[in-house]
CSV table of C-alpha atoms in Angstrom, one decimal:
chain,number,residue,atom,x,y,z
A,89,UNK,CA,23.7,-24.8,-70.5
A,90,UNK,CA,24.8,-23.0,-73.4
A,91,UNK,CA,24.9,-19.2,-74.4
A,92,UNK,CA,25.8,-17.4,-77.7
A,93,UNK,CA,28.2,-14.2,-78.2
A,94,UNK,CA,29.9,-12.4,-81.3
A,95,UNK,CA,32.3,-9.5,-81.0
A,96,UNK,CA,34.6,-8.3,-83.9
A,97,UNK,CA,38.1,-8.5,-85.0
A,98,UNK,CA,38.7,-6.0,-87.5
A,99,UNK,CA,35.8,-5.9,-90.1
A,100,UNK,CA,34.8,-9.9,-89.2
A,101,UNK,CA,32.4,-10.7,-86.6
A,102,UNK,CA,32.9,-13.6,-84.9
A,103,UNK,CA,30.4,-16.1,-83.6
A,104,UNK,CA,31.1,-18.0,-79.8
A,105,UNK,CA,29.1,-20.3,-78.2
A,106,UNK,CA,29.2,-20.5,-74.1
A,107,UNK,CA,29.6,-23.8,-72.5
A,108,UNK,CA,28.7,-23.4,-68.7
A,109,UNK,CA,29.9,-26.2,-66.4
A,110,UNK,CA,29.4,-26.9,-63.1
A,111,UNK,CA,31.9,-27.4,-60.3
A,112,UNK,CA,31.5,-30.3,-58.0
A,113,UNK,CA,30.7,-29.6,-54.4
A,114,UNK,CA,33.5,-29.3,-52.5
A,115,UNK,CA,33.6,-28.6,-48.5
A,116,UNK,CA,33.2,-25.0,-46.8
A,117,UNK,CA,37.1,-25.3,-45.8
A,118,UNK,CA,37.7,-25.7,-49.6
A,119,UNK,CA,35.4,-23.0,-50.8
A,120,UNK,CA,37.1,-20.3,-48.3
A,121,UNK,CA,40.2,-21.0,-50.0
A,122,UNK,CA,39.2,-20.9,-53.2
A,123,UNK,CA,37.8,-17.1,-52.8
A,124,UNK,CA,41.4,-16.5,-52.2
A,125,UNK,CA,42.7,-18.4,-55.6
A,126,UNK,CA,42.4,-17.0,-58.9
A,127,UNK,CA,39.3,-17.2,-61.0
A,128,UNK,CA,39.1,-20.6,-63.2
A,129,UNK,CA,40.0,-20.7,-66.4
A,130,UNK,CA,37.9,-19.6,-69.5
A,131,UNK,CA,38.8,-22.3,-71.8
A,132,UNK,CA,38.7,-21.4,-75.3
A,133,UNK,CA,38.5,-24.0,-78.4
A,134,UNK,CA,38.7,-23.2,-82.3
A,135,UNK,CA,36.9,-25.9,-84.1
A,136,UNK,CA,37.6,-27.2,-87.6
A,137,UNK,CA,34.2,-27.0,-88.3
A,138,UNK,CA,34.7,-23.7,-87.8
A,139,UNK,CA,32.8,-23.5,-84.0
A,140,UNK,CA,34.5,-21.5,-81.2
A,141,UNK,CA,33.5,-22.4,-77.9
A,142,UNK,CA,34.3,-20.9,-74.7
A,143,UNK,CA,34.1,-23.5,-71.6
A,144,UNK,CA,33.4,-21.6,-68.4
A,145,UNK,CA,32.3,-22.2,-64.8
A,146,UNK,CA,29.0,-22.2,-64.2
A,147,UNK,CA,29.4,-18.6,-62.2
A,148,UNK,CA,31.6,-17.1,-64.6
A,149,UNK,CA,30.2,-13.5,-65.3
A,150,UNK,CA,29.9,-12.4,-69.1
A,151,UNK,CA,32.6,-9.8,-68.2
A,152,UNK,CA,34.8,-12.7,-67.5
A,153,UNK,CA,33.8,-14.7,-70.2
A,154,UNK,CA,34.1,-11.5,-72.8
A,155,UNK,CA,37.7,-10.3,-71.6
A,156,UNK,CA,39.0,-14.2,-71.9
A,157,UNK,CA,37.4,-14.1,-75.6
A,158,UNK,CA,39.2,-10.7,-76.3
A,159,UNK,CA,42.9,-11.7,-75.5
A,160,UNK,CA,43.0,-14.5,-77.6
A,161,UNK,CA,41.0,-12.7,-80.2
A,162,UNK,CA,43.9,-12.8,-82.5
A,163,UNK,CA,44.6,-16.7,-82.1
A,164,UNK,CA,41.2,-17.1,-82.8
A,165,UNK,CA,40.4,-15.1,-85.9
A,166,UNK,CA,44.0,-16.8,-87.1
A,167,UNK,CA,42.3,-20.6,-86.5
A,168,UNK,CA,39.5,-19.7,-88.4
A,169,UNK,CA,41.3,-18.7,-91.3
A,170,UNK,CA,43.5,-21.5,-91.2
A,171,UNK,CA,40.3,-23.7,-91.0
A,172,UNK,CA,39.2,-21.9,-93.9
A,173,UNK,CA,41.7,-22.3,-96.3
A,174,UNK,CA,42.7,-25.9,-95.0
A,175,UNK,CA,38.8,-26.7,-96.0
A,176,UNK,CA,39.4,-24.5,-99.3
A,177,UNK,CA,42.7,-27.2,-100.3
A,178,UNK,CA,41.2,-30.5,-99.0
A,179,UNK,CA,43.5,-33.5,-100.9
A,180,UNK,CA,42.9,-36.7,-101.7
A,181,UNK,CA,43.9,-38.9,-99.2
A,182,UNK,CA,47.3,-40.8,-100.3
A,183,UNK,CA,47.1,-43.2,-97.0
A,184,UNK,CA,50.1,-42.9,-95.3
A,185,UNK,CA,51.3,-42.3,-92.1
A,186,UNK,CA,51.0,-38.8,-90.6
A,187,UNK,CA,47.7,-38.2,-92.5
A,188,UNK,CA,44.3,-37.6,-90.6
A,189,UNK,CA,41.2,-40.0,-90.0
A,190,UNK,CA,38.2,-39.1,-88.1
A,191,UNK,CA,36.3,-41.1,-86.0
A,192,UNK,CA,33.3,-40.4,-83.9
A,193,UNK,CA,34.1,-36.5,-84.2
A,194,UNK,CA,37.9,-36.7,-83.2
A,195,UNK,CA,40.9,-36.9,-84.9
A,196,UNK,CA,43.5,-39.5,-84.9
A,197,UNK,CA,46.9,-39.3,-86.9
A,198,UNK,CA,47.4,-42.2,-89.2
A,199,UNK,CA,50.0,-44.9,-88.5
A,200,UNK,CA,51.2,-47.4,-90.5
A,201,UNK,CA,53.4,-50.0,-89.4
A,202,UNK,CA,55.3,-52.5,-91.7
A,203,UNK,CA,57.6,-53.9,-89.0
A,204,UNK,CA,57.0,-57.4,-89.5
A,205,UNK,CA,57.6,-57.8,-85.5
A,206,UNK,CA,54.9,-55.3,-85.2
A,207,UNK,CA,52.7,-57.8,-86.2
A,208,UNK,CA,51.8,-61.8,-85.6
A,209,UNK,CA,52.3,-62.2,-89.2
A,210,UNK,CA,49.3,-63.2,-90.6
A,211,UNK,CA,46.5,-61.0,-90.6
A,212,UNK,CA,46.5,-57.2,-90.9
A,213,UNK,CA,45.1,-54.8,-88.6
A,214,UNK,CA,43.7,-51.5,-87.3
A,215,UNK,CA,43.5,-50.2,-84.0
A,216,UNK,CA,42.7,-47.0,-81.9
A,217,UNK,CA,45.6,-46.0,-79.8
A,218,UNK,CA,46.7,-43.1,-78.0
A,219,UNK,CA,45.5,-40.8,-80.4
A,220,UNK,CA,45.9,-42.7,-83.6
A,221,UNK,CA,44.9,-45.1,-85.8
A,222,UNK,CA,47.1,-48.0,-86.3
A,223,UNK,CA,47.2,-49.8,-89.8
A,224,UNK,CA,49.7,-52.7,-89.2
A,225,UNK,CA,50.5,-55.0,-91.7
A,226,UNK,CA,51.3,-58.3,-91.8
A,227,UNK,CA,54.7,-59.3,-92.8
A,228,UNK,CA,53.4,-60.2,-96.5
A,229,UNK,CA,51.4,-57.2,-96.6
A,230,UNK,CA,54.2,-54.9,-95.8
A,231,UNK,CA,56.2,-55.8,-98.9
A,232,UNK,CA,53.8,-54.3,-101.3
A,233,UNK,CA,55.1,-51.7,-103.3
A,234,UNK,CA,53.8,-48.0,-101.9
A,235,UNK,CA,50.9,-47.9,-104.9
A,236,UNK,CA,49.3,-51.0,-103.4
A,237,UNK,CA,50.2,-50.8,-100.1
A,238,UNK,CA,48.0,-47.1,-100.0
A,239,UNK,CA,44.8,-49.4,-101.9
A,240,UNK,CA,45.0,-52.2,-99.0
A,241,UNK,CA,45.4,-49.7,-96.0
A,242,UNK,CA,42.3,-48.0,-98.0
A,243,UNK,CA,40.4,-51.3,-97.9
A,244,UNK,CA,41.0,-52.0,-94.5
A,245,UNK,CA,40.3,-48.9,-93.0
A,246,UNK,CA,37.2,-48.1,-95.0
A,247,UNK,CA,35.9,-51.9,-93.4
A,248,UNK,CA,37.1,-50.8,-90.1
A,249,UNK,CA,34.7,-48.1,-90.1
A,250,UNK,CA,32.1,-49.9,-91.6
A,251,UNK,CA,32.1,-52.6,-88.8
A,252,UNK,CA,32.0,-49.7,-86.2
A,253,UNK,CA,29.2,-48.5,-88.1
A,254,UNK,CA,27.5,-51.2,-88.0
A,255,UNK,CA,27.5,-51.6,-84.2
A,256,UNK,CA,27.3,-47.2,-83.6
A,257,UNK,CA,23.8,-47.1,-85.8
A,258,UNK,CA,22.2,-49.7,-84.1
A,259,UNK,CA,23.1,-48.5,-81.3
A,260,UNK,CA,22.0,-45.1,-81.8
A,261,UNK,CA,18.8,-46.1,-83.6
A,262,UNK,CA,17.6,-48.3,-80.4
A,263,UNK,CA,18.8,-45.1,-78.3
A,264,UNK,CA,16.6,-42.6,-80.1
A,265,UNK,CA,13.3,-44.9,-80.9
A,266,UNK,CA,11.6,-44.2,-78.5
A,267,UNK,CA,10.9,-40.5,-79.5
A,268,UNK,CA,9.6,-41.2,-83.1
A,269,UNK,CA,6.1,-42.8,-81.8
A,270,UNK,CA,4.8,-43.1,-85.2
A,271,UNK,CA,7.6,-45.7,-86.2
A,272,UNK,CA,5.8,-49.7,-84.9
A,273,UNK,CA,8.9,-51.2,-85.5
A,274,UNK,CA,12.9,-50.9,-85.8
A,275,UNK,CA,14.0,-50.3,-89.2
A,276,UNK,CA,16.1,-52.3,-91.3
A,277,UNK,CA,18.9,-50.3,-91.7
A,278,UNK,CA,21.6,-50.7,-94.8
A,279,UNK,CA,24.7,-48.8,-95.1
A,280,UNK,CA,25.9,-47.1,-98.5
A,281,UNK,CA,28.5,-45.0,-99.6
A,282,UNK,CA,27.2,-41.8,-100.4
A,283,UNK,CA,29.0,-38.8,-102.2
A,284,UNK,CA,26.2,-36.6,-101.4
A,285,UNK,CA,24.0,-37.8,-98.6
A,286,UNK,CA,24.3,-38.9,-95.4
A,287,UNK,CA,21.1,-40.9,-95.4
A,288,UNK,CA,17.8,-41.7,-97.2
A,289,UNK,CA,14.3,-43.6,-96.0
A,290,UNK,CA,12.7,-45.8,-98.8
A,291,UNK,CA,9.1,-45.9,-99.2
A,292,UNK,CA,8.6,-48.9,-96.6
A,293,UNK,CA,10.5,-47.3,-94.0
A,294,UNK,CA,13.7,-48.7,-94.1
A,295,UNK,CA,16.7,-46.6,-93.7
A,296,UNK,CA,19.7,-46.1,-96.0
A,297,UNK,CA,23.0,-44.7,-93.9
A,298,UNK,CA,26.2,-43.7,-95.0
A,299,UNK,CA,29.2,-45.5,-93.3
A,300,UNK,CA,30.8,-42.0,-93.4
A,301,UNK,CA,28.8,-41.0,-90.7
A,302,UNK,CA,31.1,-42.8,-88.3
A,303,UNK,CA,33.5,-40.0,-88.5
A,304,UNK,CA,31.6,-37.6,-87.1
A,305,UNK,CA,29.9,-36.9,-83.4
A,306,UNK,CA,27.5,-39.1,-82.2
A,307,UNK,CA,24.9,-36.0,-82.1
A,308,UNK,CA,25.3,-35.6,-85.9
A,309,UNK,CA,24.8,-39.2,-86.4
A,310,UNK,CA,21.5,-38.8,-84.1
A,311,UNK,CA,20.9,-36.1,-86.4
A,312,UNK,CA,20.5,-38.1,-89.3
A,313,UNK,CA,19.0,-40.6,-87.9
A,314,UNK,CA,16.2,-38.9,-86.6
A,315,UNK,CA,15.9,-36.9,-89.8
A,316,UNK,CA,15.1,-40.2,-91.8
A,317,UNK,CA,12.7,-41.8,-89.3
A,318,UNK,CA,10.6,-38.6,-89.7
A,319,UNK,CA,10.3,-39.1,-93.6
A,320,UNK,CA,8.4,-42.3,-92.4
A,321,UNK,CA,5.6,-39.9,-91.0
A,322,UNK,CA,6.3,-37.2,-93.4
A,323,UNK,CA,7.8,-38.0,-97.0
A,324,UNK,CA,8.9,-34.8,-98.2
A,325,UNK,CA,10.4,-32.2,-96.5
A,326,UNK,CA,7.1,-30.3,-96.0
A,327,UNK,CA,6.1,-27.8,-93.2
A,328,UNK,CA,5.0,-30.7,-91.6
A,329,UNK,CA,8.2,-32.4,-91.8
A,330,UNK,CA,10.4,-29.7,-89.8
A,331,UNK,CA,8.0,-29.4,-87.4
A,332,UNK,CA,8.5,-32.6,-86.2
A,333,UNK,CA,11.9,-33.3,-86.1
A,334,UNK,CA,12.4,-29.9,-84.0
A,335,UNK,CA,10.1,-31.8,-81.7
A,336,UNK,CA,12.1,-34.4,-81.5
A,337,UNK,CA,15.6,-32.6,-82.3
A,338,UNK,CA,15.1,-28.8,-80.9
A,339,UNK,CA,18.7,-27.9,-81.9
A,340,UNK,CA,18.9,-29.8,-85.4
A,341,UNK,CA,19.9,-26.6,-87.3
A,342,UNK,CA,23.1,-26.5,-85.2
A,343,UNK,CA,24.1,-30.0,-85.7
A,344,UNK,CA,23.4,-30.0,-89.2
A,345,UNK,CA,25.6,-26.9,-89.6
A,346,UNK,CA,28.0,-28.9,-87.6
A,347,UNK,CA,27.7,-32.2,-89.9
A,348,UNK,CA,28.1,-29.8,-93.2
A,349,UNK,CA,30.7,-27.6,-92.1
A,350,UNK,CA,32.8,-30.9,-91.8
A,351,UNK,CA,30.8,-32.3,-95.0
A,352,UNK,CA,34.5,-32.6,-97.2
A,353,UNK,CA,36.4,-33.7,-94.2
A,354,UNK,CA,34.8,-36.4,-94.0
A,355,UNK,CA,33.4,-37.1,-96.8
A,356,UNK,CA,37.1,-37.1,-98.5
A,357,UNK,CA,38.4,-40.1,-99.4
């Protein structure tokens, strides 16, 4: 369940959304107790897409909610600004450890290991762990000079997340065909690096995706998806058009805000 809120710090008004979650049941001995505890916590979260979310109990009044908002109303208006100029000064990516990669909405710190022992050797890899993303080299690998070495961790992560892709859209396009009726058949599907779009539907129906996509949330990749299979019932962004993928995306806008706001993140390269 979700709820929306504002309130203003100084001349800016600021924008909230309100994520209720429920408490699992616990027994009546427990609940006794816990009228005797302190509230739980409002938890409060500054996006870099810009998005601040408050995460409350499901019986959390709006009082609650509001005075939680209001104490950290000066950390929060300072992590949007941040956000904002961080997205204002948005570098190309050098690929070296201690830089940030996104992958299915989250972010993982770069890591680049040129310990030969690190590694059997022979092939280089990457790897999710613990928070990052692991680029280790192979013993040959890791004596390239720093110019080269940045081109082949390039390469290799830019194929990492095409291979995730690969498996994530298919994946997500089996998930979501069942609400697009009109479409008799899965669509091919081909992946291209885009500058400027995150996805296109040719004329037969088959859909062009950007590997891109694998950085952000699986609801923005739904997004996209979803947007293209309606262009092979509608195919032009008519009245028509938006009425359909609200039926079969109600909250679209938001996600799309969501995917743009985060547009030159991930997008960067």
């Amino acid at each position: 369940m979700t709820e929306n809120g504002d309130f203003y710090y100084g001349q800016d008004k600021i924008h909230y959304e309100v994520v209720r979650k429920k408490v699992k049941n616990k027994p009546e001995s427990d609940k006794l107790i816990a009228k005797k505890t302190k509230p739980r916590k409002v938890v409060i979260k500054v996006h870099p897409d810009q998005r601040v979310v408050a995460t409350a109990p499901v019986d959390a009044s709006e009082e609650i909610i509001h005075d939680a908002i209001m104490k950290r109303a000066r950390w929060i208006w300072q992590s949007l600004q941040d956000f904002t100029k961080q997205k204002n000064h948005v570098l190309p990516k050098r690929y070296v450890s201690g830089e940030t990669q996104f992958y299915l909405g989250r972010r993982y710190v770069l890591k680049v290991i040129t310990d030969a022992e690190a590694n059997d050797g022979i092939n280089s890899t990457v790897k999710l762990s613990r928070g990052k993303l692991n680029v280790e080299l192979s013993q040959i690998d890791s004596e390239l000079d720093s110019e080269k070495q940045a081109v082949l961790v390039k390469s290799l992560i830019d194929k990492w997340y095409k291979d995730k892709f690969t498996s994530v859209s298919r994946e997500r396009l089996e998930a979501l065909l069942y609400k697009a009726s009109w479409v008799e058949s899965s669509p091919s599907v081909k992946l291209m690096t885009m500058k400027k779009q995150w996805g296109s539907c040719s004329i037969k129906g088959n859909l062009i995706l950007n590997p891109h996509l694998i950085k952000a949330p699986k609801e923005c990749i739904d997004y996209v998806i979803l947007h293209e299979l309606c262009h092979i019932a509608e195919h032009n962004h008519s009245e028509n058009f938006w009425r359909l993928l609200t039926q079969v995306m109600p909250n679209w806008k938001e996600v799309k805000a969501r995917l743009d706001g985060m547009a030159e993140f991930y997008l960067n390269e």
